[in-house]
Short mmCIF file of C-alpha atoms in Angstrom, two decimals:
data_model
loop_
_atom_site.label_atom_id
_atom_site.label_comp_id
_atom_site.label_asym_id
_atom_site.label_seq_id
_atom_site.Cartn_x
_atom_site.Cartn_y
_atom_site.Cartn_z
CA MET A 1 0.17 0.22 -0.01
CA LYS A 2 1.03 3.36 -0.63
CA CYS A 3 1.41 6.26 2.40
CA PRO A 4 -2.10 7.71 1.21
CA LEU A 5 -0.63 11.06 2.74
CA SER A 6 2.49 13.02 0.57
CA CYS A 7 5.74 12.24 1.86
CA GLU A 8 8.09 14.18 1.08
CA ARG A 9 6.34 16.88 3.06
CA LYS A 10 6.98 15.22 7.33
CA ILE A 11 3.95 15.89 9.20
CA LEU A 12 5.90 17.04 11.79
CA GLU A 13 -4.10 19.23 32.58
CA PHE A 14 -1.56 19.20 34.01
CA SER A 15 2.06 19.13 34.43
CA LEU A 16 4.62 19.12 37.24
CA PRO A 17 7.36 21.35 38.08
CA LEU A 18 11.05 19.34 37.57
CA ARG A 19 12.34 17.45 40.62
CA MET A 20 8.63 18.26 41.82
CA LYS A 21 8.25 14.90 45.47
CA MET A 22 4.94 13.98 45.09
CA ASN A 23 2.41 12.23 48.04
CA PHE A 24 0.20 10.62 47.12
CA GLY A 25 -0.76 9.12 50.92
CA LEU A 26 -0.42 5.57 49.27
CA THR A 27 -0.19 3.73 52.58
CA PHE A 28 0.31 -0.07 53.07
CA ARG A 29 0.40 -2.45 55.69
CA ALA A 30 -0.37 -5.97 56.07
CA VAL A 31 -1.91 -7.10 59.47
CA LYS A 32 -1.64 -10.81 60.03
CA GLY A 33 -1.47 -11.39 55.66
CA LEU A 34 -4.46 -8.79 55.81
CA CYS A 35 -3.93 -6.85 52.72
CA MET A 36 -4.72 -2.73 53.40
CA VAL A 37 -4.17 -0.43 51.04
CA LYS A 38 -5.42 3.21 51.35
CA HIS A 39 -5.58 6.37 48.89
CA SER A 40 -6.06 9.39 49.30
CA ARG A 41 -8.36 11.61 47.21
CA GLN A 42 -6.15 13.31 45.08
CA TYR A 43 -4.17 10.07 43.98
CA SER A 44 -7.59 8.26 42.99
CA HIS A 45 -9.74 11.03 41.10
CA GLY A 46 -6.38 13.72 40.47
CA SER A 47 -4.27 10.34 38.61
CA ILE A 48 -5.28 9.95 35.23
CA GLY A 49 -4.68 13.12 33.32
CA LEU A 50 -1.81 13.84 35.88
CA PHE A 51 0.90 11.84 33.63
CA VAL A 52 -0.69 13.11 30.10
CA PRO A 53 1.85 15.81 28.97
CA PRO A 54 0.46 18.93 27.56
CA SER A 55 -1.20 18.23 23.82
CA PRO A 56 -3.10 20.61 21.18
CA PRO A 57 -6.90 19.84 20.57
CA VAL A 58 -7.82 17.46 17.75
CA ASP A 59 -7.04 18.94 14.53
CA PRO A 60 -9.95 17.47 12.29
CA GLU A 61 -7.95 17.12 9.01
CA LYS A 62 -5.31 14.96 11.55
CA VAL A 63 -8.03 12.89 12.07
CA LYS A 64 -9.46 12.66 8.53
CA GLU A 65 -5.80 12.01 7.61
CA LEU A 66 -5.03 9.86 9.98
CA GLN A 67 -8.80 8.05 8.61
CA ARG A 68 -7.46 7.51 5.40
CA PHE A 69 -4.82 5.82 6.75
CA ILE A 70 -6.98 3.36 8.46
CA THR A 71 -8.86 2.64 5.95
CA LEU A 72 -6.06 2.30 2.85
CA SER A 73 -4.91 -0.23 5.68
CA LYS A 74 -5.71 -4.47 5.09
CA ARG A 75 -2.80 -6.08 7.49
CA LEU A 76 -2.24 -2.87 9.96
CA LEU A 77 0.31 -3.64 12.45
CA VAL A 78 -0.17 -1.94 15.58
CA MET A 79 2.84 -0.45 18.56
CA THR A 80 1.71 1.17 21.10
CA GLY A 81 4.44 2.36 23.48
CA ALA A 82 3.74 3.64 27.55
CA GLY A 83 1.26 6.72 25.94
CA ILE A 84 -1.31 4.86 25.36
CA SER A 85 -1.40 4.11 29.06
CA THR A 86 -0.85 7.65 31.04
CA GLU A 87 -4.22 7.71 30.54
CA SER A 88 -4.89 4.94 32.44
CA GLY A 89 -3.08 6.61 35.36
CA ILE A 90 0.02 4.83 34.55
CA PRO A 91 2.85 6.95 34.46
CA ASP A 92 5.76 7.15 32.55
CA TYR A 93 9.56 7.70 32.09
CA ARG A 94 10.31 9.58 29.22
CA SER A 95 7.12 12.33 28.74
CA GLU A 96 7.60 16.15 29.10
CA LYS A 97 7.24 17.58 32.78
CA VAL A 98 5.32 14.53 34.11
CA GLY A 99 7.89 11.21 33.00
CA LEU A 100 10.09 10.30 35.65
CA TYR A 101 13.49 11.79 34.44
CA ALA A 102 11.43 14.63 33.83
CA ARG A 103 9.87 15.01 38.28
CA THR A 104 12.72 12.77 39.72
CA ASP A 105 16.11 12.27 39.00
CA ARG A 106 15.72 8.52 40.36
CA ARG A 107 16.43 6.05 37.08
CA PRO A 108 14.52 2.78 36.95
CA ILE A 109 16.75 -0.72 38.37
CA GLN A 110 19.31 -2.40 36.03
CA HIS A 111 19.15 -6.16 35.57
CA GLY A 112 22.40 -6.73 35.95
CA ASP A 113 21.88 -5.04 39.40
CA PHE A 114 18.82 -7.21 39.98
CA VAL A 115 20.29 -10.21 39.68
CA ARG A 116 23.45 -9.75 41.28
CA SER A 117 22.14 -8.61 44.93
CA ALA A 118 20.19 -9.91 47.15
CA PRO A 119 19.52 -6.08 48.90
CA ILE A 120 18.50 -4.57 45.70
CA ARG A 121 15.85 -7.33 44.59
CA GLN A 122 15.03 -6.12 48.02
CA ARG A 123 14.16 -3.06 47.69
CA TYR A 124 12.28 -3.54 44.60
CA TRP A 125 9.91 -5.73 45.84
CA ALA A 126 9.07 -3.94 48.57
CA ARG A 127 8.25 -1.32 46.47
CA ASN A 128 6.62 -3.22 43.87
CA PHE A 129 4.69 -4.80 46.63
CA VAL A 130 2.56 -1.08 48.02
CA GLY A 131 2.06 -0.17 44.70
CA TRP A 132 0.52 -3.51 42.82
CA PRO A 133 -2.48 -3.53 44.34
CA ARG A 134 -3.08 0.11 42.80
CA PHE A 135 -1.05 -0.95 39.92
CA SER A 136 -3.19 -4.00 39.46
CA SER A 137 -6.45 -2.10 39.15
CA HIS A 138 -5.71 0.38 36.62
CA GLN A 139 -7.71 -0.11 33.96
CA PRO A 140 -8.20 0.27 29.63
CA ASN A 141 -9.26 3.64 28.47
CA PRO A 142 -10.58 4.14 25.05
CA ALA A 143 -7.41 3.17 22.76
CA HIS A 144 -7.22 -0.19 24.33
CA TRP A 145 -10.85 -0.95 23.31
CA ALA A 146 -10.56 0.79 19.75
CA LEU A 147 -7.38 -1.37 19.16
CA SER A 148 -9.42 -4.07 20.58
CA ASN A 149 -12.68 -3.02 18.81
CA TRP A 150 -9.99 -2.82 15.18
CA GLU A 151 -9.32 -6.54 16.06
CA ARG A 152 -12.37 -7.57 15.99
CA LEU A 153 -13.66 -6.22 13.16
CA GLY A 154 -10.54 -7.66 11.04
CA LYS A 155 -8.81 -4.68 10.81
CA LEU A 156 -5.59 -5.23 12.86
CA HIS A 157 -3.11 -8.06 11.68
CA TRP A 158 -0.83 -7.94 14.91
CA LEU A 159 -0.75 -5.54 17.93
CA VAL A 160 3.14 -5.73 19.42
CA THR A 161 3.19 -3.29 23.32
CA GLN A 162 5.58 -2.68 24.89
CA ASN A 163 4.08 -1.61 27.73
CA VAL A 164 4.20 -4.37 30.94
CA ASP A 165 0.60 -3.60 31.99
CA ALA A 166 -1.47 -5.73 30.99
CA LEU A 167 -4.19 -3.32 29.63
CA HIS A 168 -4.60 -4.46 26.31
CA THR A 169 -5.00 -8.03 27.91
CA LYS A 170 -7.39 -6.69 30.18
CA ALA A 171 -9.52 -5.31 26.94
CA GLY A 172 -9.74 -8.26 25.33
CA SER A 173 -6.54 -7.89 22.26
CA GLN A 174 -5.48 -11.84 21.18
CA ARG A 175 -3.51 -11.06 18.84
CA LEU A 176 -0.89 -9.66 20.82
CA THR A 177 2.83 -9.70 21.05
CA GLU A 178 3.83 -8.51 25.39
CA LEU A 179 7.74 -7.73 24.04
CA HIS A 180 8.88 -6.55 26.80
CA GLY A 181 6.95 -9.13 28.79
CA SER A 182 3.56 -8.51 31.97
CA MET A 183 4.20 -7.83 35.33
CA HIS A 184 1.48 -9.69 35.96
CA ARG A 185 3.76 -13.03 35.44
CA VAL A 186 6.69 -13.65 37.72
CA LEU A 187 9.82 -15.54 37.37
CA CYS A 188 12.16 -17.40 39.18
CA LEU A 189 15.56 -16.88 37.88
CA HIS A 190 16.91 -20.47 38.79
CA CYS A 191 14.66 -23.06 37.78
CA GLY A 192 12.17 -21.05 35.15
CA GLU A 193 9.31 -21.43 37.73
CA GLN A 194 6.01 -19.29 36.32
CA THR A 195 3.35 -17.96 38.62
CA ALA A 196 1.15 -15.37 38.96
CA ARG A 197 1.81 -12.01 40.23
CA GLY A 198 -1.15 -12.36 42.64
CA VAL A 199 -0.39 -15.21 44.22
CA LEU A 200 3.09 -14.07 45.84
CA GLN A 201 1.00 -11.02 47.18
CA GLY A 202 -0.33 -12.97 49.52
CA ARG A 203 2.65 -15.02 50.43
CA PHE A 204 4.72 -10.76 50.54
CA GLU A 205 2.11 -10.21 53.69
CA ALA A 206 1.92 -13.78 54.81
CA LEU A 207 5.79 -13.26 55.10
CA ASN A 208 5.22 -9.72 56.22
CA PRO A 209 1.70 -9.45 59.04
CA THR A 210 3.15 -6.46 60.74
CA TRP A 211 5.35 -4.33 57.93
CA SER A 212 3.95 -0.95 56.85
CA ALA A 213 5.32 1.56 54.88
CA GLU A 214 3.46 4.73 53.15
CA ALA A 215 4.67 5.70 49.87
CA GLN A 216 6.49 8.91 48.61
CA GLY A 217 6.00 8.99 44.58
CA LEU A 218 4.51 7.25 41.88
CA ALA A 219 7.60 5.82 39.83
CA PRO A 220 6.12 3.95 36.84
CA ASP A 221 5.20 0.06 35.98
CA GLY A 222 3.54 -1.01 39.77
CA ASP A 223 7.35 1.10 41.41
CA VAL A 224 6.78 3.39 43.92
CA PHE A 225 9.48 5.92 46.09
CA LEU A 226 10.18 4.39 49.91
CA THR A 227 12.98 4.61 52.47
CA GLU A 228 15.83 2.37 53.51
CA GLU A 229 14.48 2.69 56.72
CA GLN A 230 11.10 1.07 55.40
CA VAL A 231 12.77 -1.54 52.91
CA GLN A 232 14.79 -2.75 55.47
CA SER A 233 12.77 -5.53 57.24
CA PHE A 234 10.85 -6.15 54.76
CA GLN A 235 10.57 -10.47 53.44
CA VAL A 236 10.95 -11.21 50.40
CA PRO A 237 9.94 -15.03 49.10
CA SER A 238 11.85 -17.58 47.75
CA CYS A 239 10.73 -20.05 44.20
CA ALA A 240 8.25 -22.19 46.19
CA ARG A 241 9.15 -24.99 44.25
CA CYS A 242 13.14 -24.93 44.37
CA GLY A 243 13.78 -22.15 46.54
CA GLY A 244 15.52 -19.24 43.74
CA PRO A 245 15.12 -15.65 43.47
CA LEU A 246 12.39 -15.06 42.16
CA LYS A 247 11.72 -11.90 39.22
CA PRO A 248 8.55 -10.10 37.74
CA ASP A 249 8.79 -11.40 33.82
CA VAL A 250 9.59 -7.84 32.04
CA VAL A 251 12.82 -6.63 30.66
CA PHE A 252 14.38 -4.53 32.54
CA PHE A 253 16.83 -1.91 31.70
CA GLY A 254 20.16 -4.07 30.24
CA ASP A 255 18.24 -7.30 29.63
CA THR A 256 17.68 -8.10 26.04
CA VAL A 257 13.97 -9.49 24.40
CA ASN A 258 14.04 -13.20 23.59
CA PRO A 259 16.03 -12.92 20.55
CA ASP A 260 12.65 -15.97 19.10
CA LYS A 261 10.04 -13.31 19.91
CA VAL A 262 11.61 -10.52 18.05
CA ASN A 263 12.15 -12.92 14.95
CA PHE A 264 8.63 -13.80 15.73
CA VAL A 265 7.42 -9.52 15.12
CA HIS A 266 9.85 -9.09 12.05
CA ARG A 267 7.10 -11.94 10.73
CA ARG A 268 4.70 -9.65 11.02
CA VAL A 269 6.01 -6.25 10.12
CA LYS A 270 6.77 -7.95 7.06
CA GLU A 271 3.02 -9.76 6.47
CA ALA A 272 1.90 -6.00 7.67
CA ASP A 273 0.58 -3.71 4.69
CA SER A 274 0.47 -0.44 7.18
CA LEU A 275 2.84 0.49 10.99
CA LEU A 276 1.10 2.05 13.04
CA VAL A 277 2.63 3.77 16.19
CA VAL A 278 0.63 4.23 19.33
CA GLY A 279 1.99 6.65 22.23
CA SER A 280 5.81 5.67 22.31
CA SER A 281 8.66 8.14 21.47
CA LEU A 282 10.46 4.94 20.00
CA GLN A 283 13.59 6.38 21.45
CA VAL A 284 14.46 2.55 23.49
CA TYR A 285 16.16 0.03 20.60
CA SER A 286 14.27 -2.90 21.06
CA GLY A 287 11.13 -1.33 19.99
CA TYR A 288 12.69 0.92 17.15
CA ARG A 289 14.09 -1.67 15.21
CA PHE A 290 10.65 -2.78 13.85
CA ILE A 291 10.15 0.59 12.59
CA LEU A 292 13.66 0.42 10.59
CA THR A 293 12.45 -3.09 9.31
CA ALA A 294 9.38 -1.14 7.85
CA ARG A 295 11.02 1.36 6.09
CA GLU A 296 13.31 -1.50 4.53
CA LYS A 297 9.79 -3.00 3.17
CA LYS A 298 8.29 0.72 2.33
CA LEU A 299 5.67 0.19 4.45
CA PRO A 300 3.61 3.50 5.62
CA ILE A 301 4.13 4.50 8.75
CA ALA A 302 1.86 7.02 10.36
CA ILE A 303 2.43 7.57 14.38
CA LEU A 304 0.44 9.01 17.38
CA ASN A 305 1.99 10.40 19.57
CA ILE A 306 2.40 13.38 22.31
CA GLY A 307 5.64 15.49 21.23
CA PRO A 308 8.42 13.67 18.94
CA THR A 309 10.34 10.76 18.74
CA ARG A 310 12.66 8.77 17.09
CA SER A 311 11.72 7.77 13.96
CA ASP A 312 9.46 11.15 13.02
CA ALA A 313 11.36 11.74 9.37
CA LEU A 314 10.85 8.43 8.47
CA ALA A 315 6.55 8.80 8.93
CA CYS A 316 3.97 9.57 6.46
CA LEU A 317 1.95 10.95 9.25
CA LYS A 318 2.55 12.42 12.65
CA LEU A 319 -0.15 13.25 14.82
CA ASP A 320 -0.09 15.12 19.01
CA SER A 321 -3.24 13.49 20.42
CA ARG A 322 -3.90 11.97 23.52
CA CYS A 323 -4.11 8.18 22.08
CA GLY A 324 -7.98 8.21 23.79
CA GLU A 325 -9.51 10.88 22.07
CA LEU A 326 -8.37 10.31 18.32
CA LEU A 327 -8.70 6.96 18.82
CA PRO A 328 -12.54 5.86 19.37
CA LEU A 329 -12.97 8.81 16.12
CA ILE A 330 -11.25 6.30 13.69
CA ASP A 331 -13.47 4.10 11.47
CA PRO A 332 -11.66 1.16 11.07
CA HIS A 333 -13.85 -1.00 8.12
#
């Protein structure tokens, strides 16, 4: 399919102060195995738009251009990133003014550090234990539901997400590859045994019946900010099968995506006749490489993302709008 737009011309709330420390009033207590989570009014009602960067109003002409792009697509591949889930209240790393990198000096955990250090695993799991009830309760927004509907109607050939929040699965998407895994699964680093994250939460509660912590801020992927003093007494269970250390079934920074999964996605890209990026700056190579494959195949590329991306120069259409506002306006027939 030829790009329906002129590729000669490249189509190019709430914000927080930099380094602002956010206390969401998220308190966790495990009392005799009973999970108790309290959210402040600001946290439970104000967080949906808290992590979405400012964007211009939807441009009707841009809507028409995207509609034409989708209408001409017969085997559409969609790649989503953190920007689709910020509208569900999940923060991302890179969004201007509101992403983790803009709000704090903190950086995500590195794979090598997690594997090598028991104290780092203890700190990670303590923070994840506090953040899990809220993170696991997030629900799909209109953008997730729109893509699920596109699949149901036969418009979407394949969906590749860089997110680990399982919101596409919650929305019913099945032709789906979770490129970086899912926080809803836990993996043993020794024997490979896989368990549900919800099951592990119960084991955390049993090991820490009187442990209490109040989060001092919210980070991406179910993480929260805790002090070192809060973490020191937290007990971490081992694999129930072999006693090995446990890790969420996700690709941490510094790790690599399974080669078989990469090859699978490359095949799906080569089967497609167009590619739509939704909510990703494509700064991470694990996703960007598939854009390069699409370019090699001369597939038309459209990008829906607030702010610039690594692939703007390769796209015949770039839209700076909220995913949940724009995608439901598109007729997938």
